[in-house]
Backbone as CSV, one residue per row, in Angstrom:
resi,resn,N_x,N_y,N_z,CA_x,CA_y,CA_z,C_x,C_y,C_z
1,MET,39.324,3.240,-42.078,38.308,4.136,-41.583,37.613,3.496,-40.400
2,GLY,37.303,4.257,-39.368,36.657,3.741,-38.164,35.187,3.433,-38.393
3,ALA,34.572,2.815,-37.396,33.156,2.474,-37.491,32.306,3.738,-37.487
4,GLN,31.247,3.695,-38.259,30.311,4.816,-38.317,29.595,4.933,-36.967
5,VAL,29.434,6.123,-36.476,28.713,6.354,-35.231,27.422,7.074,-35.594
6,TRP,26.305,6.537,-35.143,25.002,7.134,-35.432,24.526,7.885,-34.206
7,ASP,23.684,8.856,-34.407,23.209,9.664,-33.300,21.925,9.114,-32.694
8,PHE,21.704,7.824,-32.821,20.498,7.193,-32.295,20.923,6.097,-31.331
9,GLU,20.495,6.229,-30.098,20.796,5.190,-29.114,19.517,4.796,-28.415
10,VAL,19.344,3.519,-28.222,18.161,3.011,-27.547,18.514,1.658,-26.946
11,SER,17.823,1.298,-25.906,18.060,-0.024,-25.338,16.741,-0.627,-24.868
12,PRO,15.926,-1.082,-25.844,14.685,-1.746,-25.449,14.997,-3.091,-24.806
13,ARG,14.064,-3.572,-23.979,14.197,-4.942,-23.475,14.258,-5.874,-24.672
14,GLN,14.870,-7.010,-24.468,14.989,-7.988,-25.551,14.504,-9.338,-25.048
15,SER,13.185,-9.454,-24.855,12.624,-10.737,-24.424,12.993,-11.840,-25.396
16,ILE,13.213,-11.457,-26.643,13.600,-12.390,-27.691,14.929,-13.078,-27.356
17,GLY,15.791,-12.397,-26.642,17.125,-12.891,-26.332,18.156,-12.266,-27.246
18,GLU,19.157,-11.666,-26.655,20.189,-10.986,-27.443,20.897,-11.949,-28.391
19,SER,21.053,-13.206,-27.984,21.755,-14.168,-28.835,20.993,-14.435,-30.129
20,VAL,19.666,-14.366,-30.088,18.877,-14.543,-31.317,19.198,-13.408,-32.284
21,LEU,19.202,-12.184,-31.771,19.467,-11.027,-32.622,20.873,-11.058,-33.201
22,THR,21.864,-11.332,-32.359,23.243,-11.364,-32.860,23.446,-12.535,-33.824
23,GLY,22.754,-13.647,-33.587,22.848,-14.791,-34.495,22.278,-14.490,-35.868
24,LEU,21.137,-13.808,-35.911,20.539,-13.429,-37.196,21.444,-12.471,-37.959
25,GLN,22.040,-11.548,-37.228,22.919,-10.572,-37.862,24.185,-11.249,-38.396
26,ALA,24.750,-12.152,-37.604,25.960,-12.865,-38.028,25.675,-13.749,-39.248
27,LYS,24.517,-14.395,-39.275,24.162,-15.257,-40.405,24.010,-14.441,-41.684
28,ALA,23.373,-13.278,-41.593,23.228,-12.419,-42.781,24.592,-11.989,-43.294
29,GLU,25.476,-11.634,-42.367,26.824,-11.216,-42.764,27.566,-12.372,-43.430
30,ALA,27.492,-13.570,-42.826,28.171,-14.740,-43.382,27.609,-15.105,-44.759
31,ASP,26.310,-14.894,-44.947,25.667,-15.216,-46.221,25.861,-14.118,-47.264
32,GLY,26.426,-12.982,-46.856,26.692,-11.900,-47.792,25.443,-11.184,-48.282
33,VAL,24.441,-11.082,-47.419,23.209,-10.395,-47.801,23.040,-9.127,-46.977
34,ALA,22.452,-8.106,-47.592,22.106,-6.894,-46.853,20.946,-7.245,-45.930
35,LEU,20.913,-6.636,-44.769,19.890,-6.960,-43.784,18.881,-5.824,-43.674
36,ARG,17.626,-6.172,-43.861,16.500,-5.260,-43.657,15.609,-5.880,-42.598
37,LEU,14.683,-5.110,-42.079,13.781,-5.670,-41.087,12.404,-5.060,-41.201
38,GLY,11.433,-5.824,-40.725,10.055,-5.379,-40.639,9.578,-5.613,-39.221
39,VAL,8.636,-4.775,-38.774,8.201,-4.821,-37.383,6.681,-4.912,-37.306
40,VAL,6.203,-5.859,-36.495,4.771,-6.030,-36.274,4.395,-5.351,-34.966
41,LEU,3.459,-4.399,-35.077,2.893,-3.700,-33.921,1.410,-4.054,-33.876
42,GLU,0.940,-4.573,-32.746,-0.462,-4.951,-32.618,-1.154,-4.113,-31.562
43,ASN,-2.411,-3.805,-31.821,-3.246,-3.112,-30.855,-4.667,-3.668,-30.968
44,ASN,-5.131,-4.313,-29.910,-6.501,-4.848,-29.875,-6.839,-5.716,-31.081
45,GLY,-5.939,-6.618,-31.431,-6.194,-7.565,-32.514,-5.972,-7.024,-33.917
46,ALA,-5.443,-5.802,-34.010,-5.164,-5.207,-35.318,-3.677,-4.898,-35.426
47,VAL,-3.164,-4.947,-36.646,-1.751,-4.692,-36.898,-1.620,-3.360,-37.640
48,LEU,-0.553,-2.623,-37.294,-0.298,-1.332,-37.930,0.333,-1.548,-39.295
49,LEU,-0.335,-1.028,-40.329,0.188,-1.083,-41.692,0.278,0.334,-42.236
50,LEU,1.329,0.569,-43.004,1.625,1.902,-43.516,1.350,1.975,-45.011
51,GLU,0.878,3.135,-45.438,0.480,3.341,-46.820,1.374,4.385,-47.480
52,ARG,2.020,3.999,-48.560,2.838,4.950,-49.330,1.926,5.905,-50.092
53,GLN,2.459,7.049,-50.489,1.672,8.048,-51.203,1.092,7.508,-52.500
54,GLU,1.825,6.620,-53.160,1.353,6.116,-54.450,0.326,4.990,-54.311
55,TYR,-0.090,4.672,-53.066,-1.048,3.593,-52.845,-2.407,3.943,-53.455
56,VAL,-2.963,3.007,-54.210,-4.322,3.110,-54.722,-5.037,1.859,-54.225
57,ALA,-6.144,2.043,-53.531,-6.854,0.924,-52.907,-6.957,-0.263,-53.854
58,GLY,-6.534,-1.413,-53.348,-6.640,-2.651,-54.102,-5.528,-2.902,-55.100
59,THR,-4.605,-1.951,-55.296,-3.577,-2.150,-56.307,-2.175,-2.300,-55.737
60,ARG,-1.921,-1.687,-54.599,-0.576,-1.768,-54.009,-0.700,-2.220,-52.566
61,PRO,0.180,-3.113,-52.147,0.096,-3.591,-50.770,0.534,-2.525,-49.761
62,LEU,0.018,-2.663,-48.548,0.462,-1.835,-47.439,1.737,-2.442,-46.869
63,ASN,2.446,-1.679,-46.035,3.743,-2.101,-45.524,3.772,-2.143,-43.999
64,LEU,4.633,-2.986,-43.478,4.987,-2.943,-42.062,6.049,-1.866,-41.874
65,PRO,6.127,-1.264,-40.692,7.274,-0.396,-40.427,8.554,-1.213,-40.604
66,GLY,9.592,-0.599,-41.098,10.839,-1.323,-41.298,11.948,-0.401,-41.749
67,THR,13.136,-0.988,-41.895,14.303,-0.208,-42.288,15.407,-1.124,-42.778
68,THR,16.434,-0.511,-43.310,17.686,-1.189,-43.621,18.591,-1.073,-42.400
69,VAL,19.222,-2.168,-42.033,20.166,-2.139,-40.913,21.453,-1.489,-41.406
70,ARG,21.882,-0.470,-40.696,23.083,0.273,-41.083,24.337,-0.522,-40.732
71,PRO,25.426,-0.315,-41.475,26.677,-1.016,-41.160,27.096,-0.733,-39.711
72,GLY,27.390,-1.792,-38.976,27.836,-1.660,-37.596,26.725,-1.420,-36.593
73,GLU,25.482,-1.357,-37.045,24.351,-1.087,-36.159,23.829,-2.392,-35.571
74,ALA,23.599,-2.419,-34.267,23.008,-3.589,-33.621,21.565,-3.738,-34.091
75,LEU,21.122,-4.972,-34.241,19.777,-5.244,-34.726,18.710,-4.649,-33.800
76,ALA,18.905,-4.728,-32.493,17.941,-4.146,-31.546,17.804,-2.643,-31.756
77,VAL,18.895,-1.980,-32.016,18.868,-0.540,-32.265,18.127,-0.254,-33.570
78,ALA,18.375,-1.059,-34.596,17.700,-0.863,-35.887,16.193,-1.047,-35.755
79,VAL,15.752,-2.033,-34.981,14.320,-2.264,-34.769,13.693,-1.030,-34.119
80,ALA,14.293,-0.560,-33.041,13.754,0.600,-32.331,13.796,1.855,-33.204
81,ARG,14.864,2.029,-33.949,15.000,3.199,-34.833,13.929,3.181,-35.917
82,ALA,13.700,2.012,-36.521,12.697,1.905,-37.590,11.328,2.347,-37.098
83,VAL,10.941,1.854,-35.944,9.618,2.185,-35.412,9.533,3.666,-35.055
84,LEU,10.556,4.191,-34.416,10.545,5.605,-34.047,10.524,6.502,-35.282
85,GLU,11.396,6.221,-36.240,11.475,7.063,-37.431,10.208,7.007,-38.282
86,GLU,9.608,5.832,-38.402,8.478,5.694,-39.312,7.119,5.943,-38.678
87,THR,7.031,5.834,-37.333,5.727,5.982,-36.677,5.731,6.974,-35.513
88,GLY,6.908,7.308,-34.998,6.990,8.159,-33.823,6.791,7.402,-32.516
89,LEU,6.623,6.074,-32.580,6.392,5.266,-31.380,7.710,4.729,-30.835
90,THR,7.727,4.436,-29.530,8.932,3.973,-28.859,8.831,2.497,-28.507
91,VAL,9.758,1.702,-29.016,9.815,0.268,-28.706,10.339,0.094,-27.279
92,VAL,9.611,-0.683,-26.475,10.073,-0.994,-25.121,10.513,-2.446,-24.986
93,ASP,10.102,-3.304,-25.942,10.515,-4.710,-25.880,10.463,-5.322,-27.278
94,ILE,11.506,-6.071,-27.611,11.523,-6.881,-28.834,11.179,-8.290,-28.367
95,ARG,9.969,-8.739,-28.698,9.441,-9.959,-28.102,9.782,-11.231,-28.861
96,THR,9.604,-11.220,-30.186,9.665,-12.469,-30.943,10.226,-12.244,-32.337
97,HIS,10.992,-13.214,-32.807,11.407,-13.253,-34.215,10.335,-14.035,-34.960
98,LEU,9.831,-13.467,-36.047,8.727,-14.072,-36.782,9.154,-14.740,-38.082
99,GLY,10.432,-14.683,-38.381,10.920,-15.283,-39.613,11.345,-14.221,-40.601
100,GLY,11.827,-14.695,-41.716,12.318,-13.779,-42.726,12.267,-14.417,-44.097
101,PHE,12.722,-13.657,-45.065,12.803,-14.172,-46.427,13.885,-13.402,-47.170
102,ASP,14.407,-14.034,-48.199,15.439,-13.420,-49.035,14.819,-12.988,-50.357
103,TYR,15.378,-11.931,-50.925,14.934,-11.448,-52.228,16.058,-10.623,-52.842
104,LEU,15.878,-10.232,-54.096,16.841,-9.359,-54.759,16.291,-7.935,-54.751
105,SER,17.139,-6.987,-54.398,16.745,-5.578,-54.421,16.510,-5.138,-55.863
106,ASN,15.978,-3.931,-56.020,15.789,-3.387,-57.368,17.107,-3.290,-58.120
107,ALA,18.215,-3.179,-57.382,19.539,-3.110,-57.992,20.133,-4.506,-58.229
108,GLY,19.365,-5.562,-57.892,19.830,-6.922,-58.124,20.731,-7.481,-57.038
109,LYS,20.766,-6.831,-55.878,21.623,-7.296,-54.772,20.801,-8.142,-53.805
110,PRO,21.435,-9.177,-53.211,20.709,-10.044,-52.280,20.405,-9.333,-50.958
111,VAL,19.144,-9.499,-50.515,18.665,-8.867,-49.286,17.957,-9.924,-48.448
112,ARG,18.131,-9.848,-47.152,17.369,-10.687,-46.219,16.531,-9.754,-45.360
113,ARG,15.251,-10.029,-45.282,14.348,-9.213,-44.461,13.842,-10.062,-43.307
114,GLU,14.261,-9.704,-42.102,13.839,-10.396,-40.884,12.720,-9.590,-40.235
115,HIS,11.814,-10.286,-39.525,10.638,-9.637,-38.939,10.530,-9.934,-37.451
116,PHE,10.075,-8.918,-36.722,10.013,-9.004,-35.267,8.691,-8.445,-34.758
117,ALA,8.183,-9.047,-33.687,7.034,-8.502,-32.970,7.586,-7.709,-31.793
118,VAL,7.060,-6.506,-31.613,7.545,-5.635,-30.553,6.388,-5.132,-29.708
119,GLU,6.756,-4.621,-28.547,5.820,-3.902,-27.687,6.270,-2.448,-27.681
120,VAL,5.318,-1.538,-27.790,5.636,-0.115,-27.779,5.068,0.523,-26.514
121,ALA,5.616,1.696,-26.167,5.203,2.400,-24.952,3.747,2.839,-25.024
122,GLY,3.247,3.132,-26.183,1.860,3.532,-26.403,1.597,3.507,-27.881
123,VAL,0.335,3.399,-28.284,0.033,3.250,-29.707,-0.345,4.571,-30.387
124,GLY,-0.062,5.658,-29.757,-0.355,6.931,-30.396,0.274,8.065,-29.633
125,PRO,0.357,9.195,-30.237,-0.079,9.442,-31.610,0.934,8.901,-32.620
126,ILE,0.430,8.499,-33.770,1.291,8.038,-34.868,1.770,9.283,-35.623
127,ARG,3.084,9.385,-35.804,3.681,10.481,-36.572,4.471,9.851,-37.720
128,LEU,3.935,9.944,-38.908,4.538,9.314,-40.078,5.634,10.186,-40.670
129,SER,6.667,9.534,-41.217,7.735,10.271,-41.893,7.812,9.880,-43.372
130,ASN,7.846,8.589,-43.671,8.030,8.117,-45.048,6.743,7.645,-45.701
131,TYR,5.628,7.800,-45.029,4.371,7.254,-45.514,3.296,8.326,-45.523
132,ASN,2.279,8.081,-46.323,1.172,9.012,-46.475,0.108,8.824,-45.391
133,ASP,-0.140,7.565,-45.013,-1.202,7.274,-44.059,-0.899,5.944,-43.378
134,TYR,-1.697,5.612,-42.389,-1.574,4.331,-41.701,-2.966,3.792,-41.420
135,ARG,-3.009,2.493,-41.192,-4.266,1.846,-40.824,-3.983,0.725,-39.844
136,TRP,-4.879,0.545,-38.901,-4.871,-0.627,-38.028,-5.814,-1.628,-38.686
137,ILE,-5.251,-2.726,-39.203,-6.026,-3.729,-39.934,-6.177,-4.972,-39.049
138,PRO,-7.417,-5.456,-38.847,-7.621,-6.660,-38.017,-6.824,-7.848,-38.572
139,LEU,-6.146,-8.543,-37.673,-5.349,-9.707,-38.074,-6.206,-10.826,-38.645
140,ASP,-7.464,-10.884,-38.253,-8.329,-11.946,-38.766,-9.095,-11.501,-40.011
141,GLY,-8.779,-10.305,-40.527,-9.443,-9.794,-41.720,-8.596,-9.997,-42.962
142,ASP,-9.005,-9.342,-44.031,-8.274,-9.377,-45.294,-7.083,-8.431,-45.176
143,LEU,-5.893,-8.981,-45.210,-4.675,-8.189,-45.041,-4.150,-7.750,-46.410
144,PRO,-4.188,-6.450,-46.708,-3.739,-5.948,-48.020,-2.218,-5.801,-48.075
145,VAL,-1.533,-6.945,-48.017,-0.067,-6.988,-47.996,0.405,-8.005,-49.026
146,THR,1.713,-8.039,-49.265,2.275,-9.033,-50.181,2.123,-10.435,-49.592
147,PRO,2.182,-11.468,-50.413,2.107,-12.842,-49.886,3.189,-13.138,-48.843
148,SER,4.399,-12.595,-49.028,5.480,-12.835,-48.063,5.148,-12.229,-46.700
149,ILE,4.627,-11.008,-46.696,4.258,-10.363,-45.428,3.031,-11.045,-44.830
150,ARG,2.114,-11.514,-45.659,0.957,-12.250,-45.142,1.422,-13.485,-44.362
151,ARG,2.429,-14.202,-44.872,2.964,-15.372,-44.155,3.565,-14.957,-42.811
152,ILE,4.266,-13.826,-42.787,4.844,-13.332,-41.526,3.719,-13.019,-40.539
153,LEU,2.680,-12.366,-40.986,1.557,-12.012,-40.106,0.788,-13.239,-39.654
154,GLU,0.703,-14.246,-40.491,0.059,-15.508,-40.073,0.903,-16.176,-38.995
155,THR,2.224,-16.155,-39.150,3.106,-16.694,-38.111,2.893,-15.939,-36.806
156,TYR,2.823,-14.623,-36.889,2.584,-13.810,-35.689,1.257,-14.183,-35.038
157,ARG,0.206,-14.280,-35.838,-1.108,-14.605,-35.314,-1.088,-15.956,-34.600
158,ASP,-0.343,-16.920,-35.161,-0.261,-18.261,-34.563,0.571,-18.282,-33.280
159,LYS,1.539,-17.356,-33.146,2.441,-17.344,-31.985,1.898,-16.565,-30.792
160,ARG,0.971,-15.674,-31.023,0.523,-14.806,-29.913,-0.410,-15.487,-28.976
């Protein structure tokens, strides 16, 4: 069977360097892990966090925009697609790799989640698809996220 063709094409700048993206993708493939990604969007010292419908203040963490990388999909395309699909915003540059972590999916399969800082064409309007609400949370404030995402955001804060 031939490679799957998706109806989404984008070519954001890659200040990060294309070799970084292809290297991360090749390493995930060699390690036999599914590849997911999370994206950090900042505006005036605050980061965009998304709230699922089942969120109850103080009980469930907020999320970064993100997605599963589709088979045969370039990582740069997946980053831009995730942001567009989940927020309606357009990525114009993939600036930095912020690190990642491995975990087991609910089905018990190994997953690697890599994180990137991006620049978008504009910060609004936000059009949500998979989430109930969004918030811009100050990076120097209390971040209602999982410990793993908090480490990613601390790395971002230190790199900017």
